[in-house]
Coordinates of C-alpha atoms in Angstrom, one line a residue:
Chain A
M1 CA 81.0 49.7 -3.2
I2 CA 78.5 52.4 -2.5
K3 CA 77.8 52.6 -6.2
I4 CA 76.3 49.2 -6.3
W5 CA 73.9 50.1 -3.5
S6 CA 71.0 52.2 -3.9
M7 CA 70.6 54.6 -1.0
K8 CA 67.1 53.5 -0.1
K9 CA 66.6 50.8 2.4
N10 CA 65.3 47.5 1.4
E11 CA 63.7 46.4 4.6
E12 CA 60.6 44.6 3.3
A13 CA 62.8 42.5 0.9
A14 CA 60.5 39.5 0.9
A15 CA 62.3 36.4 1.8
K16 CA 60.7 33.3 3.1
A17 CA 62.7 31.5 5.7
K18 CA 63.4 28.4 3.7
P19 CA 65.3 25.5 5.3
K20 CA 68.6 25.3 3.6
T21 CA 71.2 22.6 3.3
T22 CA 74.4 23.4 5.2
A23 CA 77.9 23.0 3.7
A24 CA 78.4 20.0 6.1
Q25 CA 75.3 18.3 4.7
I26 CA 76.3 18.8 1.1
R27 CA 79.7 17.4 1.9
V28 CA 78.2 14.4 3.6
Q29 CA 75.9 13.8 0.7
K30 CA 79.0 13.8 -1.6
D31 CA 80.9 11.5 0.8
L32 CA 78.1 9.0 1.2
T33 CA 76.9 8.8 -2.4
E34 CA 80.4 8.2 -3.6
L35 CA 81.3 5.6 -1.0
E36 CA 82.8 2.5 -2.4
L37 CA 82.5 0.0 0.4
P38 CA 83.6 -3.6 0.1
D39 CA 81.1 -6.3 1.0
T40 CA 82.6 -6.3 4.5
M41 CA 81.1 -3.0 5.4
K42 CA 77.5 -1.8 5.6
T43 CA 75.8 1.4 6.6
H44 CA 72.4 1.7 8.3
F45 CA 70.5 4.9 8.8
P46 CA 68.0 4.7 11.6
D47 CA 66.4 7.9 10.2
P48 CA 67.0 8.0 6.4
T49 CA 66.5 11.8 6.4
D50 CA 69.2 12.3 8.9
L51 CA 72.5 11.8 7.1
L52 CA 74.6 13.0 10.0
N53 CA 73.9 10.0 12.3
F54 CA 74.2 6.4 11.1
E55 CA 75.5 3.0 12.0
L56 CA 78.3 1.1 10.4
T57 CA 79.0 -2.6 10.6
I58 CA 82.2 -4.2 9.7
T59 CA 82.5 -8.0 9.1
P60 CA 86.1 -8.7 8.4
D61 CA 86.7 -11.5 5.8
E62 CA 90.2 -12.2 7.0
G63 CA 92.4 -11.9 10.0
M64 CA 91.8 -12.8 13.6
Y65 CA 88.4 -11.0 13.7
K66 CA 87.1 -12.8 10.6
N67 CA 83.4 -13.4 10.4
A68 CA 82.3 -11.5 13.4
T69 CA 80.2 -8.3 12.8
F70 CA 81.3 -5.2 14.6
P71 CA 78.7 -2.4 15.0
F72 CA 79.8 1.3 15.2
T73 CA 77.8 4.5 15.5
V74 CA 79.0 7.5 13.4
A75 CA 78.0 11.0 14.4
I76 CA 78.9 13.9 12.2
S77 CA 78.8 17.4 13.6
S78 CA 77.5 20.4 11.6
N79 CA 81.2 21.5 11.6
Y80 CA 82.2 18.6 9.3
P81 CA 84.7 18.4 7.6
H82 CA 86.5 20.8 9.9
Q83 CA 85.8 18.4 12.7
A84 CA 86.3 14.6 12.4
P85 CA 83.2 12.4 12.7
K86 CA 82.8 10.8 16.1
V87 CA 82.9 7.0 15.9
R88 CA 82.1 4.6 18.7
C89 CA 81.8 0.8 18.9
T90 CA 78.5 -0.2 20.5
K91 CA 79.8 -3.6 21.7
K92 CA 82.4 -4.6 24.2
I93 CA 85.3 -6.1 22.2
Y94 CA 88.7 -7.5 23.1
H95 CA 90.9 -5.3 20.8
P96 CA 94.1 -3.4 21.6
N97 CA 92.8 -0.2 19.9
L98 CA 89.3 -0.2 21.4
D99 CA 88.5 0.4 25.0
L100 CA 85.7 -1.3 27.0
E101 CA 83.4 1.7 26.4
G102 CA 83.8 1.5 22.6
N103 CA 86.2 4.4 22.2
V104 CA 88.4 3.9 19.1
C105 CA 92.1 4.8 18.8
L106 CA 92.5 5.7 15.2
N107 CA 94.8 8.6 14.3
I108 CA 92.6 10.0 11.5
L109 CA 89.7 10.3 14.0
R110 CA 91.7 12.6 16.2
E111 CA 95.1 14.1 15.8
D112 CA 95.6 13.4 12.1
W113 CA 92.1 14.3 10.9
K114 CA 92.1 16.7 7.9
P115 CA 89.2 18.1 5.9
V116 CA 90.5 16.4 2.7
L117 CA 89.8 13.0 4.3
S118 CA 86.4 11.6 3.9
L119 CA 83.9 9.1 5.4
Q120 CA 85.5 6.6 3.0
S121 CA 88.9 7.1 4.6
V122 CA 87.4 6.8 8.1
M123 CA 85.7 3.5 7.2
V124 CA 88.7 2.0 5.6
G125 CA 90.8 3.0 8.5
L126 CA 88.4 1.3 10.9
Q127 CA 88.4 -1.9 8.9
Y128 CA 92.2 -1.9 8.9
L129 CA 92.2 -2.0 12.7
F130 CA 90.5 -5.4 12.5
L131 CA 93.0 -6.7 9.9
E132 CA 96.1 -5.3 11.7
P133 CA 95.5 -4.6 15.4
N134 CA 98.2 -2.2 16.5
P135 CA 99.8 -2.9 19.9
D136 CA 101.7 0.4 19.9
D137 CA 98.6 2.6 20.3
P138 CA 96.8 0.7 23.0
L139 CA 93.5 1.6 24.5
N140 CA 93.0 -1.9 26.0
K141 CA 96.4 -2.3 27.6
E142 CA 96.0 -6.0 28.4
A143 CA 95.0 -6.8 24.8
A144 CA 98.0 -4.9 23.5
E145 CA 100.4 -6.7 25.9
D146 CA 99.0 -10.0 24.9
L147 CA 99.5 -9.2 21.2
R148 CA 103.0 -8.0 21.7
R149 CA 104.1 -10.9 23.8
D150 CA 102.6 -13.7 21.7
R151 CA 100.5 -13.5 18.6
A152 CA 99.2 -17.0 18.9
T153 CA 97.9 -16.5 22.4
F154 CA 96.4 -13.2 21.4
A155 CA 94.6 -14.9 18.5
R156 CA 93.2 -17.5 20.9
N157 CA 92.0 -14.7 23.2
V158 CA 90.3 -13.0 20.3
A159 CA 88.5 -16.2 19.5
T160 CA 87.4 -16.7 23.1
S161 CA 86.2 -13.1 23.4
L162 CA 84.2 -13.2 20.2
K163 CA 82.3 -16.2 21.5
G164 CA 81.3 -14.2 24.5
G165 CA 84.0 -15.6 26.8
S166 CA 86.2 -13.9 29.3
V167 CA 89.8 -12.8 28.8
R168 CA 91.9 -11.9 31.9
G169 CA 88.7 -11.8 34.0
E170 CA 86.9 -9.4 31.6
K171 CA 83.8 -10.7 29.9
Y172 CA 83.3 -9.6 26.3
D173 CA 80.2 -9.4 24.1
K174 CA 79.3 -12.4 22.0
M175 CA 80.0 -11.5 18.4
I176 CA 79.8 -14.8 16.6
Chain B
M1 CA 96.7 70.8 4.5
P2 CA 96.2 72.6 7.9
D3 CA 96.7 70.5 10.9
R4 CA 94.0 69.6 13.3
S5 CA 94.8 72.1 16.0
A6 CA 94.5 74.8 13.4
I7 CA 91.0 73.6 12.4
L8 CA 90.0 73.3 16.0
S9 CA 91.2 76.8 16.9
A10 CA 89.3 78.2 13.9
L11 CA 86.2 76.5 15.2
V12 CA 86.3 77.3 18.9
P13 CA 87.7 80.4 20.6
T14 CA 91.1 79.6 22.1
V15 CA 90.0 80.5 25.6
T16 CA 87.3 77.9 25.8
R17 CA 89.2 75.2 23.8
P18 CA 89.2 72.2 26.1
A19 CA 92.3 70.0 26.5
T20 CA 90.8 66.7 25.4
R21 CA 89.0 65.7 22.3
A22 CA 86.2 64.1 24.2
A23 CA 85.6 67.3 26.1
Y24 CA 85.8 69.3 22.9
I25 CA 83.1 67.1 21.2
K26 CA 80.8 67.6 24.2
L27 CA 81.2 71.3 23.7
A28 CA 80.7 71.3 20.0
P29 CA 79.0 68.0 19.0
E30 CA 78.4 69.3 15.5
H31 CA 82.1 69.1 14.8
K32 CA 82.7 65.5 16.1
Y33 CA 83.5 64.3 12.6
V34 CA 86.0 66.9 11.8
D35 CA 88.8 64.3 11.2
V36 CA 86.7 61.9 9.3
D37 CA 85.3 64.6 7.1
R38 CA 88.8 65.4 5.8
V39 CA 88.8 62.0 4.2
L40 CA 85.2 62.3 2.9
G41 CA 85.2 65.9 1.8
V42 CA 87.3 65.7 -1.3
P43 CA 88.5 63.0 -3.6
G44 CA 92.1 61.8 -3.0
P45 CA 94.7 60.1 -5.2
F46 CA 93.3 56.6 -4.6
T47 CA 89.6 57.3 -4.5
D48 CA 87.3 55.5 -6.8
E49 CA 86.4 57.5 -10.0
A50 CA 82.8 57.5 -8.9
F51 CA 83.7 59.1 -5.6
Q52 CA 83.1 62.9 -5.7
G53 CA 83.5 63.7 -2.1
G54 CA 81.1 65.7 -0.1
E55 CA 77.7 65.2 1.3
A56 CA 76.5 62.0 -0.4
A57 CA 79.0 59.8 1.2
K58 CA 78.6 61.5 4.6
Q59 CA 74.8 61.1 4.4
F60 CA 75.0 57.5 3.5
L61 CA 77.4 56.7 6.3
R62 CA 75.6 58.7 8.9
G63 CA 72.1 58.3 7.6
S64 CA 71.0 55.3 5.7
C65 CA 73.8 52.8 6.1
K66 CA 72.8 50.0 8.5
V67 CA 75.6 47.8 9.7
L68 CA 75.4 44.5 11.6
V69 CA 78.1 43.5 14.0
I70 CA 78.2 39.9 15.0
G71 CA 79.9 39.2 18.3
A72 CA 80.3 41.7 21.2
G73 CA 83.3 40.1 22.8
G74 CA 87.0 40.9 22.5
L75 CA 86.9 41.9 18.8
G76 CA 83.2 43.0 19.0
C77 CA 83.9 45.7 21.7
E78 CA 86.6 47.2 19.6
I79 CA 84.6 47.0 16.4
L80 CA 81.5 48.7 18.0
Q81 CA 83.7 51.5 19.4
N82 CA 85.4 52.1 16.1
L83 CA 82.3 52.0 14.0
A84 CA 80.5 54.4 16.3
L85 CA 83.4 56.9 16.4
M86 CA 83.8 56.7 12.6
G87 CA 80.2 57.9 12.1
F88 CA 78.2 54.7 11.4
N89 CA 75.0 55.8 13.2
D90 CA 72.8 52.7 12.8
I91 CA 74.5 49.7 14.2
H92 CA 72.9 46.4 15.2
V93 CA 74.8 43.9 17.3
I94 CA 74.2 40.2 18.0
D95 CA 75.8 38.1 20.7
M96 CA 74.5 35.0 22.5
D97 CA 76.9 35.3 25.4
T98 CA 76.8 36.8 28.9
I99 CA 79.6 38.8 30.5
D100 CA 82.1 36.8 32.5
I101 CA 84.5 38.3 34.9
S102 CA 87.5 37.1 32.9
N103 CA 86.3 39.3 29.9
L104 CA 86.8 42.5 31.7
N105 CA 90.5 42.9 31.0
R106 CA 90.0 43.5 27.3
Q107 CA 86.2 43.9 26.7
F108 CA 86.2 47.5 27.8
L109 CA 82.5 48.2 27.2
F110 CA 81.8 46.1 30.3
R111 CA 82.2 46.7 34.0
E112 CA 82.3 44.5 37.0
S113 CA 78.6 45.2 37.8
D114 CA 77.7 43.9 34.3
V115 CA 78.9 40.4 35.0
G116 CA 76.1 37.9 34.1
K117 CA 74.3 40.4 31.8
S118 CA 74.0 40.1 28.0
K119 CA 77.1 41.3 26.1
A120 CA 75.0 42.7 23.3
V121 CA 72.7 44.7 25.5
V122 CA 75.4 46.1 27.8
A123 CA 77.7 46.9 24.8
A124 CA 74.9 48.7 23.0
A125 CA 73.9 50.8 26.0
F126 CA 77.5 51.7 26.7
V127 CA 78.2 52.9 23.1
M128 CA 75.0 54.9 22.9
N129 CA 75.8 56.6 26.2
R130 CA 79.3 57.4 25.2
V131 CA 78.8 58.4 21.6
P132 CA 75.8 60.7 21.3
G133 CA 73.7 60.3 18.2
V134 CA 74.5 56.6 17.6
K135 CA 71.7 54.1 17.6
V136 CA 72.9 50.6 18.6
T137 CA 70.3 47.9 18.5
P138 CA 71.2 44.8 20.5
Y139 CA 70.0 41.2 20.1
H140 CA 70.8 38.7 22.8
G141 CA 70.7 35.3 21.0
K142 CA 72.0 33.3 18.1
I143 CA 72.5 34.4 14.6
Q144 CA 70.5 31.3 13.5
D145 CA 67.4 32.8 15.2
H146 CA 67.1 35.2 12.3
N147 CA 66.0 34.6 8.7
E148 CA 67.1 36.1 5.4
A149 CA 64.6 39.0 5.7
Y150 CA 66.4 40.1 8.8
Y151 CA 69.9 40.0 7.2
Q152 CA 68.5 41.8 4.0
Q153 CA 68.0 45.0 6.0
F154 CA 71.8 45.6 6.4
Q155 CA 74.3 47.0 4.0
L156 CA 77.4 45.5 5.7
V157 CA 78.1 42.7 8.1
V158 CA 81.2 42.8 10.3
C159 CA 82.1 39.7 12.3
G160 CA 84.2 39.4 15.4
L161 CA 83.5 35.8 16.2
D162 CA 85.5 33.0 17.9
S163 CA 83.4 30.2 16.4
I164 CA 84.1 28.6 13.0
E165 CA 80.6 27.2 13.0
A166 CA 79.0 30.6 13.3
R167 CA 81.2 32.0 10.6
R168 CA 80.3 29.1 8.2
W169 CA 76.7 29.8 8.9
I170 CA 76.6 33.5 8.3
N171 CA 78.9 33.1 5.3
A172 CA 76.6 30.5 3.7
T173 CA 73.5 32.6 4.5
L174 CA 75.0 35.7 2.9
V175 CA 76.1 33.8 -0.2
Q176 CA 72.7 32.2 -0.6
M177 CA 70.9 35.5 -0.2
V178 CA 72.5 37.0 -3.3
D179 CA 70.1 37.6 -6.1
P180 CA 72.1 38.3 -9.2
E181 CA 69.3 40.6 -10.5
D182 CA 69.4 42.8 -7.4
A183 CA 72.8 44.3 -6.3
D184 CA 71.3 45.3 -2.9
T185 CA 71.1 41.7 -1.9
M186 CA 74.9 41.4 -1.9
K187 CA 76.1 42.2 1.6
P188 CA 79.9 42.6 2.0
L189 CA 81.1 40.5 4.9
I190 CA 84.1 41.7 6.8
D191 CA 85.5 38.9 9.0
G192 CA 88.0 39.5 11.8
G193 CA 89.6 36.7 13.8
T194 CA 92.3 36.5 16.4
E195 CA 94.2 33.7 18.2
G196 CA 96.7 34.9 20.7
F197 CA 99.3 37.1 18.8
K198 CA 97.9 36.1 15.4
G199 CA 95.0 37.5 13.5
Q200 CA 93.4 38.0 10.2
A201 CA 91.0 40.4 8.5
R202 CA 89.3 39.6 5.3
V203 CA 86.7 41.1 3.0
I204 CA 84.2 38.7 1.5
L205 CA 81.9 39.9 -1.3
P206 CA 79.5 37.0 -1.4
T207 CA 79.5 35.2 -4.8
I208 CA 82.1 37.7 -6.1
T209 CA 85.3 36.9 -4.1
S210 CA 86.3 33.7 -2.3
C211 CA 84.0 33.0 0.6
Y212 CA 84.8 31.7 4.1
E213 CA 84.1 28.1 3.1
C214 CA 86.6 28.4 0.2
S215 CA 89.4 28.6 2.8
I216 CA 88.1 26.0 5.3
D217 CA 91.0 23.7 4.4
M218 CA 93.5 26.2 5.6
L219 CA 92.3 26.2 9.2
T220 CA 94.3 24.3 11.8
P221 CA 92.0 21.6 13.1
P222 CA 91.2 21.9 16.8
T223 CA 94.1 20.5 19.0
T224 CA 93.5 16.9 19.9
Y225 CA 95.7 14.3 21.4
P226 CA 95.9 10.6 20.5
I227 CA 93.3 8.8 22.5
C228 CA 95.8 6.1 23.4
T229 CA 98.2 8.6 24.9
I230 CA 95.3 10.1 26.9
A231 CA 94.4 6.6 28.1
N232 CA 97.8 5.2 28.9
T233 CA 100.7 7.5 28.8
P234 CA 99.8 11.0 29.8
R235 CA 102.7 13.4 29.9
M236 CA 101.0 16.8 29.9
P237 CA 98.3 18.4 32.0
E238 CA 96.2 18.6 28.9
H239 CA 96.3 14.8 28.5
C240 CA 94.8 14.5 32.0
I241 CA 92.0 17.0 31.3
E242 CA 91.2 15.3 28.0
W243 CA 91.2 11.9 29.8
A244 CA 88.6 13.3 32.2
S245 CA 86.4 14.9 29.5
V246 CA 86.7 12.4 26.7
L247 CA 86.9 9.1 28.5
E248 CA 85.8 9.5 32.1
W249 CA 82.8 11.8 31.7
P250 CA 80.8 9.5 29.3
K251 CA 81.7 6.6 31.5
E252 CA 80.4 8.2 34.7
F253 CA 77.4 10.1 33.3
K254 CA 76.3 7.9 30.4
D255 CA 73.8 10.0 28.6
K256 CA 74.3 13.4 30.2
K257 CA 76.1 15.7 27.8
L258 CA 79.1 17.7 29.1
D259 CA 78.2 21.4 29.2
N260 CA 81.3 23.5 28.8
D261 CA 79.6 26.5 30.3
D262 CA 78.5 24.8 33.5
P263 CA 81.0 25.5 36.3
D264 CA 79.9 22.3 38.1
H265 CA 80.8 20.2 35.1
I266 CA 84.2 21.9 34.8
E267 CA 84.8 21.4 38.6
W268 CA 84.1 17.7 38.2
L269 CA 86.6 17.4 35.3
Y270 CA 89.2 19.5 37.2
K271 CA 89.1 17.2 40.2
K272 CA 89.3 14.1 38.0
A273 CA 92.1 15.5 36.0
L274 CA 94.0 16.6 39.0
S275 CA 93.9 13.2 40.7
R276 CA 95.2 11.6 37.5
A277 CA 97.9 14.2 37.2
N278 CA 99.0 13.4 40.7
E279 CA 99.1 9.7 39.9
F280 CA 101.4 10.4 37.0
N281 CA 103.4 13.2 38.6
I282 CA 102.3 15.7 36.1
E283 CA 102.2 19.4 37.2
G284 CA 100.0 22.2 35.9
V285 CA 96.4 21.0 36.0
T286 CA 94.4 24.1 37.1
W287 CA 90.8 25.0 37.0
A288 CA 91.4 27.7 34.4
L289 CA 93.5 25.3 32.2
T290 CA 90.7 22.7 32.5
Q291 CA 88.2 25.2 31.2
G292 CA 90.6 26.3 28.6
V293 CA 91.2 22.8 27.2
V294 CA 87.6 21.8 27.3
K295 CA 86.4 25.0 25.6
N296 CA 89.5 25.1 23.3
I297 CA 90.3 28.6 24.6
I298 CA 93.3 30.3 23.2
P299 CA 94.5 33.3 25.3
A300 CA 93.1 36.5 23.9
I301 CA 95.5 39.4 23.6
A302 CA 93.9 42.9 23.7
S303 CA 96.4 44.5 21.3
T304 CA 95.8 41.8 18.7
N305 CA 92.1 42.5 18.9
A306 CA 92.6 46.2 18.6
I307 CA 94.7 45.8 15.5
I308 CA 92.4 43.4 13.7
A309 CA 89.3 45.3 14.7
A310 CA 90.9 48.5 13.4
S311 CA 91.6 46.8 10.1
C312 CA 88.0 45.5 9.8
C313 CA 86.5 48.8 10.6
N314 CA 88.8 50.5 8.1
E315 CA 87.5 48.2 5.4
A316 CA 83.9 48.8 6.5
F317 CA 84.5 52.5 6.2
K318 CA 86.1 52.3 2.8
I319 CA 83.5 50.0 1.4
A320 CA 80.7 52.1 2.7
T321 CA 82.1 55.4 1.4
T322 CA 84.2 54.4 -1.6
S323 CA 86.8 56.8 -0.2
N324 CA 89.6 54.4 -0.8
P325 CA 90.2 50.9 -2.4
Y326 CA 89.2 48.1 0.0
L327 CA 91.2 45.1 1.0
D328 CA 91.3 42.4 -1.7
N329 CA 90.8 40.2 0.1
Y330 CA 92.8 38.6 3.0
M331 CA 95.2 40.2 5.5
M332 CA 97.0 38.0 7.9
Y333 CA 98.8 39.4 10.9
T334 CA 101.4 37.8 13.2
G335 CA 102.8 39.5 16.2
N336 CA 104.6 36.6 17.8
D337 CA 108.1 37.7 16.9
S338 CA 108.2 41.4 16.0
L339 CA 105.4 42.2 13.6
Y340 CA 104.5 40.8 10.2
T341 CA 101.5 41.2 7.9
F342 CA 100.9 39.7 4.6
T343 CA 98.1 40.6 2.2
F344 CA 97.0 38.4 -0.6
E345 CA 94.0 37.6 -2.7
H346 CA 92.5 34.3 -1.6
G347 CA 91.2 32.7 -4.8
K348 CA 87.7 31.3 -5.2
R349 CA 87.6 27.5 -4.9
P350 CA 85.6 26.1 -7.8
E351 CA 84.5 23.1 -5.7
C352 CA 83.5 25.2 -2.7
P353 CA 80.2 23.7 -1.4
V354 CA 78.9 27.2 -0.6
C355 CA 79.9 29.6 -3.4
G356 CA 81.4 27.2 -5.9
G357 CA 79.6 25.0 -8.3
E358 CA 76.8 26.2 -10.3
T359 CA 73.2 27.1 -9.8
I360 CA 70.8 26.6 -12.6
E361 CA 67.3 27.6 -12.9
F362 CA 65.5 24.4 -13.6
E363 CA 62.3 24.9 -15.4
V364 CA 60.1 21.9 -15.5
E365 CA 56.4 21.0 -15.6
R366 CA 54.9 20.0 -12.3
D367 CA 53.6 16.7 -13.5
V368 CA 56.9 15.4 -15.0
K369 CA 58.1 12.2 -13.4
F370 CA 61.1 12.6 -11.1
E371 CA 62.9 9.9 -13.0
R372 CA 62.7 12.2 -16.1
V373 CA 64.4 15.0 -14.1
L374 CA 67.4 12.7 -13.6
E375 CA 67.5 11.9 -17.3
M376 CA 67.4 15.6 -18.1
L377 CA 70.4 16.1 -15.9
T378 CA 72.4 13.3 -17.4
E379 CA 71.5 14.5 -20.9
R380 CA 73.2 17.9 -20.4
Q381 CA 76.4 17.9 -22.4
D382 CA 78.0 20.6 -20.4
M383 CA 77.9 18.7 -17.1
Q384 CA 78.9 15.1 -17.9
I385 CA 76.8 13.9 -15.1
K386 CA 76.4 10.1 -14.9
K387 CA 74.9 9.0 -11.6
P388 CA 73.5 12.1 -9.8
S389 CA 72.3 12.0 -6.2
L390 CA 69.8 14.7 -5.2
S391 CA 68.6 16.1 -2.0
G392 CA 66.0 18.8 -1.3
P393 CA 65.0 20.9 1.7
K394 CA 63.7 17.9 3.5
G395 CA 66.6 15.5 3.0
P396 CA 67.5 13.0 0.4
L397 CA 65.4 12.8 -2.8
F398 CA 67.3 10.2 -4.6
F399 CA 70.6 8.7 -3.6
Q400 CA 72.6 6.3 -5.7
A401 CA 74.4 4.9 -2.6
P402 CA 74.6 3.7 0.1
K403 CA 72.2 0.8 -0.6
Q404 CA 69.7 1.6 2.2
L405 CA 69.3 5.2 1.1
Y406 CA 69.0 4.1 -2.5
E407 CA 66.2 1.7 -1.5
A408 CA 64.6 4.4 0.7
T409 CA 64.6 7.0 -2.1
K410 CA 64.1 5.1 -5.3
G411 CA 60.3 5.3 -4.8
N412 CA 60.5 9.0 -5.6
L413 CA 61.5 8.2 -9.1
E414 CA 58.0 7.1 -9.9
K415 CA 56.4 10.3 -8.4
E416 CA 55.7 13.5 -10.2
I417 CA 58.1 16.3 -9.3
G418 CA 55.3 18.4 -7.9
E419 CA 54.7 15.7 -5.3
V420 CA 58.2 15.8 -3.9
L421 CA 59.2 19.4 -4.4
Q422 CA 57.7 22.9 -4.3
D423 CA 58.2 25.8 -6.6
G424 CA 61.3 27.7 -5.6
D425 CA 62.9 24.8 -3.8
Q426 CA 66.7 24.3 -4.1
V427 CA 68.0 20.9 -5.0
N428 CA 71.6 19.9 -4.4
V429 CA 73.1 17.5 -6.9
T430 CA 76.3 15.6 -6.4
D431 CA 78.0 13.3 -8.8
R432 CA 81.4 11.8 -9.0
A433 CA 82.0 13.7 -12.3
L434 CA 81.2 17.0 -10.6
P435 CA 84.1 18.2 -8.4
F436 CA 81.6 20.7 -7.0
T437 CA 77.9 20.7 -6.2
L438 CA 75.3 21.7 -8.5
T439 CA 72.2 23.5 -7.3
L440 CA 68.9 23.5 -9.1
K441 CA 66.4 26.2 -8.5
I442 CA 63.1 24.5 -9.3
K443 CA 60.7 26.6 -11.2
F444 CA 57.4 25.0 -12.3
T445 CA 56.0 26.0 -15.6
K446 CA 52.3 25.7 -16.4

């Protein structure tokens, strides 16, 4: 390799410190501009120059959570796609896979995340939680128990909670 | 070939010949490279055709070659020691960390009295004191503090890092620095890494061989546990610690960010995790494990560091002197069950966002409408671009989707390119038809 180097030093090599796009940003640009979201999902960027932090709303058009709009924040680290995006629901919702603080139990956000997955997969995965709540991975144990015991009661509880009512003594945010 | 003792006795009278090599070098410092010189003196069976042996290589190594070591931790200490003893005389070292008492078992350039001081500063002073004639310039801070001009001054970069993020940054920086017209701008990057009994050493020739980003998919993602297990059915001490850090901390401290390096924060997590462990009859939550889980620490093994650092420095030496062929380009090492190494050429990934894709010099008049630039892209037969999205140094320039970003950026289409970009700016183009990213280097014509 010595042969490709000249022996002289090249210290004053002029180079302006220009802001450069990181690999994470380029990947996010690709993910975002190629999103194919159904009408049930919308993104909102509080700062349109910051692609790494945005809001996502999901308005399911079927299932027990139909017609309510669920807001999430998505935070992507500069280590994306090595690290999964961080997703949090900003409202208090009665759902077996969401806790009262808005944490989400979705395998591809944690233990099953892989760099080949994209923002599209995350969003589709989130929407799926509203179509098929999963009582086997509970974050809200009461909700999971209700769903397991009796689907009809659970559906009534969902309806109550979405109107801002209380279920098992816990008051939920009004979503409809 | 005479053995070393024969050379030594020829150089120093037997009566005064000291027992140890260190003592010998003190006595006759001009002969400290006696071993290395046997490799550099004459060409061998594997040396490059261009290598003649003799003074030129020695002078380059000991005189004008400036090498940057990133990281002065477990690997960094070994690397600094090796490079200094091999004859690299102008070494710079960057590390943002300070010395912790738990480092002392393997980071042998530090002593108990150094705890709390800068790793880079202490390591540099130690090496300079121990190896006369070597200049080690420390920098206590982040690699991101420096710009391209700083990195241009080196011929070689050797990394002993524990952070993927830092590796991605330096890799991308070195790839972007390459000017195809000027070979000096290509800085070989030698990257070492260890995790317990496993390790790897690789040689990255920016833009020529595969880069760090090319292999990012191979990395094991950080260990995480299903959040529902953490919340409901903890079985392991790690589950309790994650419960405390992922779920309880944000609940208790709302907007205060958890600082992994703050002992008070770790203490809080430890107590929380311990009470939960007691509740579920789980054993094994300790302060050290808490810190380990939160910081994602994998036990460091001194011997693994020594092996990987030796391999890295060997490559640095071979590249700097052309005395032997260098690693092409990836060596993995496993010491879990006996010993295993495997060397292979990691291929370049065409869709790599750092070194893949293509860069085109895009010559355009300053007053051309930005909309026209998009048309010029889609007109290119070789690219098959249909709906390009573009971003520049300040963020999105024109995005096809999502809707809000399309609305926010479509105004740029009407502007002249000179209003939204400057001469020399880089523009990243993505398109569904492009498996990779396309970079445009904007050059304004009169």
